[in-house]
Amino acid sequence: MAAQSDPQGSEFSAAELEFLAEDEMIEIVPNMRMESLNLISGDFGPFHPQISTQVPLWLAMALKKRGKCTIRPPEWMLVEKLMQVLEAERDSQKSFQPLPFHYVEISRLLFDHARDDIPDIYMVRSLIEDIKDVRFYKIGTGLEVISQRTTALKLNHLTAMEVNIVRPFLVKALQTFNKLDNPEIHKS
Amino acid sequence: MSQYYDIDDILADDELVPAVFQVAANGVGLFDSSDEMNKVEQGSKVELPFWLARELHLRQAVSINLPPCFNQKTRDELVADAAHVDLKNRCPYFYELGCKLFSLVGDKTIALLLLAAFQTRYKEVLIKAQTAAMTVAPKFLTLLTKEETKLYEAAQSSMSAFKKWRMGGPRFQRASVLGRKRRPSD
């Protein structure tokens, strides 16, 4: 964690989260032939042209940069699915929709490197932005209700980036409430 | 004592509190420099830094009163509109000082006051941190105590770091120390 040297920093940096997100599996369609790769994290391949395989995202990015594959976008990244998720997010006031844990990072990586592999990329991009904004707004309203009686906070289906952003603020707020609450016990 | 090394704790201890001497003290005429004699009479009021007042209180040499930032005027303002009270001006360590004073002064209402004030102001901090409007921020920041400022900055920094990352930019950046090659001076 790059912020360890700073005692107040208790979160990952965004780039570190992106690095962690690259371990997620994604489907690619190679356009070359290669025998299987035996890596520490697993065995991938063998790669045959036009036959899709599951590889980690970092490997997919590397192959894509060398022009050796095309990436198939994951199922949650289709326009209809995202529209459903957006509708559901807007309808429910308190709960979040289940989304892949690293959807922000994965979508950004794919937009940067695999632009031509995603159909309707502008639509997808704006939908993901909207989903992100709605979720952040919901987090804000959820955080407003904590008071001195709150011992723990539960937010379902929160994704990695959102958790990372909220973490320092939330921890400090809960600490302060706890500190102000202690004299109450001695009061009576 | 987990806060022994905490800078903010040390600074909070430095705040002045009014105290009344219960005994006469010699050699500390600095506090009450109205006359030439180097002593303080019993019953005289002085303003002491909190760390000194606490130690003397434990030795039963002074009794501590509430500092002016906890007086009725502030309380009324907090009740009226907690979010816009300029706590930084009165006492930048409002909450810390209140917690420390709680056990020493015979006033039990401090805790409730602090709690109510913080609850309201916390909401404001939350909202302002999220919207992150550059125009509104500076005026509001001057009202916050040290604690609240830290809270606000925590939220701000993670949000702005995320936004910066989202903008894109090169994934690998050359370290600036490797920048220009300097000709070795001979």
PDB file of N, CA and C in Angstrom, chain B residues 58-111:
ATOM      1  N   LEU B  58      -5.125  18.173  40.058  1.00  0.00           N
ATOM      2  CA  LEU B  58      -4.941  16.890  40.715  1.00  0.00           C
ATOM      3  C   LEU B  58      -4.289  17.052  42.082  1.00  0.00           C
ATOM      4  N   ARG B  59      -3.529  18.117  42.207  1.00  0.00           N
ATOM      5  CA  ARG B  59      -2.929  18.386  43.515  1.00  0.00           C
ATOM      6  C   ARG B  59      -3.801  19.311  44.354  1.00  0.00           C
ATOM      7  N   GLN B  60      -5.008  19.532  43.875  1.00  0.00           N
ATOM      8  CA  GLN B  60      -5.958  20.373  44.573  1.00  0.00           C
ATOM      9  C   GLN B  60      -5.442  21.767  44.819  1.00  0.00           C
ATOM     10  N   ALA B  61      -4.753  22.306  43.873  1.00  0.00           N
ATOM     11  CA  ALA B  61      -4.266  23.668  44.047  1.00  0.00           C
ATOM     12  C   ALA B  61      -5.135  24.673  43.328  1.00  0.00           C
ATOM     13  N   VAL B  62      -5.819  24.246  42.264  1.00  0.00           N
ATOM     14  CA  VAL B  62      -6.712  25.167  41.546  1.00  0.00           C
ATOM     15  C   VAL B  62      -8.032  24.466  41.330  1.00  0.00           C
ATOM     16  N   SER B  63      -9.015  25.263  40.998  1.00  0.00           N
ATOM     17  CA  SER B  63     -10.251  24.677  40.497  1.00  0.00           C
ATOM     18  C   SER B  63     -10.480  25.267  39.122  1.00  0.00           C
ATOM     19  N   ILE B  64     -10.919  24.426  38.226  1.00  0.00           N
ATOM     20  CA  ILE B  64     -10.991  24.829  36.827  1.00  0.00           C
ATOM     21  C   ILE B  64     -12.410  25.256  36.484  1.00  0.00           C
ATOM     22  N   ASN B  65     -12.492  26.356  35.760  1.00  0.00           N
ATOM     23  CA  ASN B  65     -13.788  26.752  35.226  1.00  0.00           C
ATOM     24  C   ASN B  65     -13.819  26.472  33.736  1.00  0.00           C
ATOM     25  N   LEU B  66     -15.025  26.590  33.193  1.00  0.00           N
ATOM     26  CA  LEU B  66     -15.137  26.367  31.763  1.00  0.00           C
ATOM     27  C   LEU B  66     -14.528  27.521  30.984  1.00  0.00           C
ATOM     28  N   PRO B  67     -13.773  27.231  29.968  1.00  0.00           N
ATOM     29  CA  PRO B  67     -13.249  28.314  29.149  1.00  0.00           C
ATOM     30  C   PRO B  67     -14.374  29.016  28.397  1.00  0.00           C
ATOM     31  N   PRO B  68     -14.110  30.213  27.913  1.00  0.00           N
ATOM     32  CA  PRO B  68     -15.187  30.993  27.306  1.00  0.00           C
ATOM     33  C   PRO B  68     -15.813  30.346  26.082  1.00  0.00           C
ATOM     34  N   CYS B  69     -15.121  29.395  25.471  1.00  0.00           N
ATOM     35  CA  CYS B  69     -15.748  28.809  24.289  1.00  0.00           C
ATOM     36  C   CYS B  69     -16.896  27.890  24.623  1.00  0.00           C
ATOM     37  N   PHE B  70     -17.054  27.557  25.891  1.00  0.00           N
ATOM     38  CA  PHE B  70     -18.183  26.723  26.260  1.00  0.00           C
ATOM     39  C   PHE B  70     -19.275  27.507  26.944  1.00  0.00           C
ATOM     40  N   ASN B  71     -19.245  28.823  26.817  1.00  0.00           N
ATOM     41  CA  ASN B  71     -20.192  29.589  27.621  1.00  0.00           C
ATOM     42  C   ASN B  71     -21.563  29.582  26.963  1.00  0.00           C
ATOM     43  N   GLN B  72     -22.456  30.319  27.584  1.00  0.00           N
ATOM     44  CA  GLN B  72     -23.850  30.256  27.167  1.00  0.00           C
ATOM     45  C   GLN B  72     -24.037  30.782  25.758  1.00  0.00           C
ATOM     46  N   LYS B  73     -23.247  31.766  25.403  1.00  0.00           N
ATOM     47  CA  LYS B  73     -23.419  32.366  24.077  1.00  0.00           C
ATOM     48  C   LYS B  73     -23.156  31.328  22.994  1.00  0.00           C
ATOM     49  N   THR B  74     -22.059  30.586  23.180  1.00  0.00           N
ATOM     50  CA  THR B  74     -21.764  29.550  22.196  1.00  0.00           C
ATOM     51  C   THR B  74     -22.839  28.484  22.185  1.00  0.00           C
ATOM     52  N   ARG B  75     -23.295  28.130  23.354  1.00  0.00           N
ATOM     53  CA  ARG B  75     -24.318  27.094  23.416  1.00  0.00           C
ATOM     54  C   ARG B  75     -25.572  27.522  22.667  1.00  0.00           C
ATOM     55  N   ASP B  76     -25.962  28.765  22.869  1.00  0.00           N
ATOM     56  CA  ASP B  76     -27.153  29.238  22.173  1.00  0.00           C
ATOM     57  C   ASP B  76     -26.949  29.197  20.675  1.00  0.00           C
ATOM     58  N   GLU B  77     -25.764  29.588  20.267  1.00  0.00           N
ATOM     59  CA  GLU B  77     -25.506  29.576  18.826  1.00  0.00           C
ATOM     60  C   GLU B  77     -25.541  28.164  18.280  1.00  0.00           C
ATOM     61  N   LEU B  78     -25.021  27.226  19.056  1.00  0.00           N
ATOM     62  CA  LEU B  78     -25.007  25.850  18.586  1.00  0.00           C
ATOM     63  C   LEU B  78     -26.412  25.300  18.493  1.00  0.00           C
ATOM     64  N   VAL B  79     -27.231  25.693  19.442  1.00  0.00           N
ATOM     65  CA  VAL B  79     -28.608  25.213  19.400  1.00  0.00           C
ATOM     66  C   VAL B  79     -29.319  25.800  18.187  1.00  0.00           C
ATOM     67  N   ALA B  80     -29.005  27.058  17.909  1.00  0.00           N
ATOM     68  CA  ALA B  80     -29.711  27.717  16.808  1.00  0.00           C
ATOM     69  C   ALA B  80     -29.293  27.128  15.463  1.00  0.00           C
ATOM     70  N   ASP B  81     -28.010  27.121  15.197  1.00  0.00           N
ATOM     71  CA  ASP B  81     -27.556  26.626  13.903  1.00  0.00           C
ATOM     72  C   ASP B  81     -26.144  26.117  14.062  1.00  0.00           C
ATOM     73  N   ALA B  82     -26.039  24.839  14.368  1.00  0.00           N
ATOM     74  CA  ALA B  82     -24.716  24.321  14.719  1.00  0.00           C
ATOM     75  C   ALA B  82     -23.761  24.356  13.551  1.00  0.00           C
ATOM     76  N   ALA B  83     -24.304  24.259  12.362  1.00  0.00           N
ATOM     77  CA  ALA B  83     -23.415  24.039  11.229  1.00  0.00           C
ATOM     78  C   ALA B  83     -22.572  25.259  10.917  1.00  0.00           C
ATOM     79  N   HIS B  84     -23.054  26.450  11.261  1.00  0.00           N
ATOM     80  CA  HIS B  84     -22.327  27.628  10.815  1.00  0.00           C
ATOM     81  C   HIS B  84     -21.649  28.368  11.938  1.00  0.00           C
ATOM     82  N   VAL B  85     -21.552  27.740  13.087  1.00  0.00           N
ATOM     83  CA  VAL B  85     -20.852  28.413  14.180  1.00  0.00           C
ATOM     84  C   VAL B  85     -19.362  28.349  13.925  1.00  0.00           C
ATOM     85  N   ASP B  86     -18.698  29.448  14.111  1.00  0.00           N
ATOM     86  CA  ASP B  86     -17.270  29.491  13.812  1.00  0.00           C
ATOM     87  C   ASP B  86     -16.491  28.955  14.991  1.00  0.00           C
ATOM     88  N   LEU B  87     -16.379  27.637  15.058  1.00  0.00           N
ATOM     89  CA  LEU B  87     -15.694  27.050  16.202  1.00  0.00           C
ATOM     90  C   LEU B  87     -14.203  27.245  16.130  1.00  0.00           C
ATOM     91  N   LYS B  88     -13.696  27.395  14.935  1.00  0.00           N
ATOM     92  CA  LYS B  88     -12.249  27.480  14.825  1.00  0.00           C
ATOM     93  C   LYS B  88     -11.742  28.748  15.480  1.00  0.00           C
ATOM     94  N   ASN B  89     -12.522  29.795  15.374  1.00  0.00           N
ATOM     95  CA  ASN B  89     -12.132  31.057  15.966  1.00  0.00           C
ATOM     96  C   ASN B  89     -12.120  30.981  17.485  1.00  0.00           C
ATOM     97  N   ARG B  90     -13.193  30.366  18.007  1.00  0.00           N
ATOM     98  CA  ARG B  90     -13.274  30.302  19.464  1.00  0.00           C
ATOM     99  C   ARG B  90     -12.212  29.378  20.010  1.00  0.00           C
ATOM    100  N   CYS B  91     -12.193  28.182  19.446  1.00  0.00           N
ATOM    101  CA  CYS B  91     -11.347  27.156  20.048  1.00  0.00           C
ATOM    102  C   CYS B  91     -11.147  26.056  19.023  1.00  0.00           C
ATOM    103  N   PRO B  92     -10.012  26.023  18.373  1.00  0.00           N
ATOM    104  CA  PRO B  92      -9.852  25.011  17.320  1.00  0.00           C
ATOM    105  C   PRO B  92      -9.825  23.586  17.818  1.00  0.00           C
ATOM    106  N   TYR B  93      -9.755  23.398  19.110  1.00  0.00           N
ATOM    107  CA  TYR B  93      -9.759  22.033  19.638  1.00  0.00           C
ATOM    108  C   TYR B  93     -10.981  21.808  20.507  1.00  0.00           C
ATOM    109  N   PHE B  94     -12.097  22.247  19.975  1.00  0.00           N
ATOM    110  CA  PHE B  94     -13.340  22.251  20.725  1.00  0.00           C
ATOM    111  C   PHE B  94     -13.656  20.900  21.334  1.00  0.00           C
ATOM    112  N   TYR B  95     -13.632  19.878  20.477  1.00  0.00           N
ATOM    113  CA  TYR B  95     -14.068  18.571  20.962  1.00  0.00           C
ATOM    114  C   TYR B  95     -13.066  17.936  21.902  1.00  0.00           C
ATOM    115  N   GLU B  96     -11.793  18.059  21.552  1.00  0.00           N
ATOM    116  CA  GLU B  96     -10.792  17.425  22.418  1.00  0.00           C
ATOM    117  C   GLU B  96     -10.806  18.056  23.791  1.00  0.00           C
ATOM    118  N   LEU B  97     -10.823  19.377  23.798  1.00  0.00           N
ATOM    119  CA  LEU B  97     -10.794  20.075  25.080  1.00  0.00           C
ATOM    120  C   LEU B  97     -12.023  19.720  25.895  1.00  0.00           C
ATOM    121  N   GLY B  98     -13.174  19.642  25.222  1.00  0.00           N
ATOM    122  CA  GLY B  98     -14.387  19.298  25.941  1.00  0.00           C
ATOM    123  C   GLY B  98     -14.287  17.940  26.597  1.00  0.00           C
ATOM    124  N   CYS B  99     -13.725  16.982  25.870  1.00  0.00           N
ATOM    125  CA  CYS B  99     -13.602  15.649  26.449  1.00  0.00           C
ATOM    126  C   CYS B  99     -12.685  15.659  27.653  1.00  0.00           C
ATOM    127  N   LYS B 100     -11.601  16.437  27.567  1.00  0.00           N
ATOM    128  CA  LYS B 100     -10.681  16.442  28.705  1.00  0.00           C
ATOM    129  C   LYS B 100     -11.276  17.168  29.897  1.00  0.00           C
ATOM    130  N   LEU B 101     -11.996  18.247  29.616  1.00  0.00           N
ATOM    131  CA  LEU B 101     -12.540  19.029  30.708  1.00  0.00           C
ATOM    132  C   LEU B 101     -13.645  18.296  31.421  1.00  0.00           C
ATOM    133  N   PHE B 102     -14.210  17.319  30.737  1.00  0.00           N
ATOM    134  CA  PHE B 102     -15.416  16.709  31.246  1.00  0.00           C
ATOM    135  C   PHE B 102     -15.240  16.163  32.646  1.00  0.00           C
ATOM    136  N   SER B 103     -14.104  15.496  32.856  1.00  0.00           N
ATOM    137  CA  SER B 103     -13.939  14.861  34.156  1.00  0.00           C
ATOM    138  C   SER B 103     -13.476  15.833  35.219  1.00  0.00           C
ATOM    139  N   LEU B 104     -12.972  16.989  34.793  1.00  0.00           N
ATOM    140  CA  LEU B 104     -12.380  17.881  35.782  1.00  0.00           C
ATOM    141  C   LEU B 104     -13.345  18.941  36.266  1.00  0.00           C
ATOM    142  N   VAL B 105     -14.230  19.358  35.390  1.00  0.00           N
ATOM    143  CA  VAL B 105     -15.159  20.414  35.789  1.00  0.00           C
ATOM    144  C   VAL B 105     -16.477  19.780  36.158  1.00  0.00           C
ATOM    145  N   GLY B 106     -17.175  20.390  37.058  1.00  0.00           N
ATOM    146  CA  GLY B 106     -18.391  19.754  37.539  1.00  0.00           C
ATOM    147  C   GLY B 106     -19.592  19.962  36.651  1.00  0.00           C
ATOM    148  N   ASP B 107     -19.359  20.129  35.359  1.00  0.00           N
ATOM    149  CA  ASP B 107     -20.489  20.420  34.478  1.00  0.00           C
ATOM    150  C   ASP B 107     -20.778  19.210  33.615  1.00  0.00           C
ATOM    151  N   LYS B 108     -21.948  18.626  33.792  1.00  0.00           N
ATOM    152  CA  LYS B 108     -22.237  17.390  33.085  1.00  0.00           C
ATOM    153  C   LYS B 108     -22.835  17.622  31.711  1.00  0.00           C
ATOM    154  N   THR B 109     -23.123  18.836  31.378  1.00  0.00           N
ATOM    155  CA  THR B 109     -23.826  19.029  30.120  1.00  0.00           C
ATOM    156  C   THR B 109     -22.891  19.161  28.939  1.00  0.00           C
ATOM    157  N   ILE B 110     -21.593  19.154  29.222  1.00  0.00           N
ATOM    158  CA  ILE B 110     -20.659  19.323  28.097  1.00  0.00           C
ATOM    159  C   ILE B 110     -20.819  18.208  27.079  1.00  0.00           C
ATOM    160  N   ALA B 111     -20.962  16.992  27.599  1.00  0.00           N
ATOM    161  CA  ALA B 111     -20.977  15.847  26.691  1.00  0.00           C
ATOM    162  C   ALA B 111     -22.125  15.952  25.712  1.00  0.00           C
TER     163      ALA B 111
END
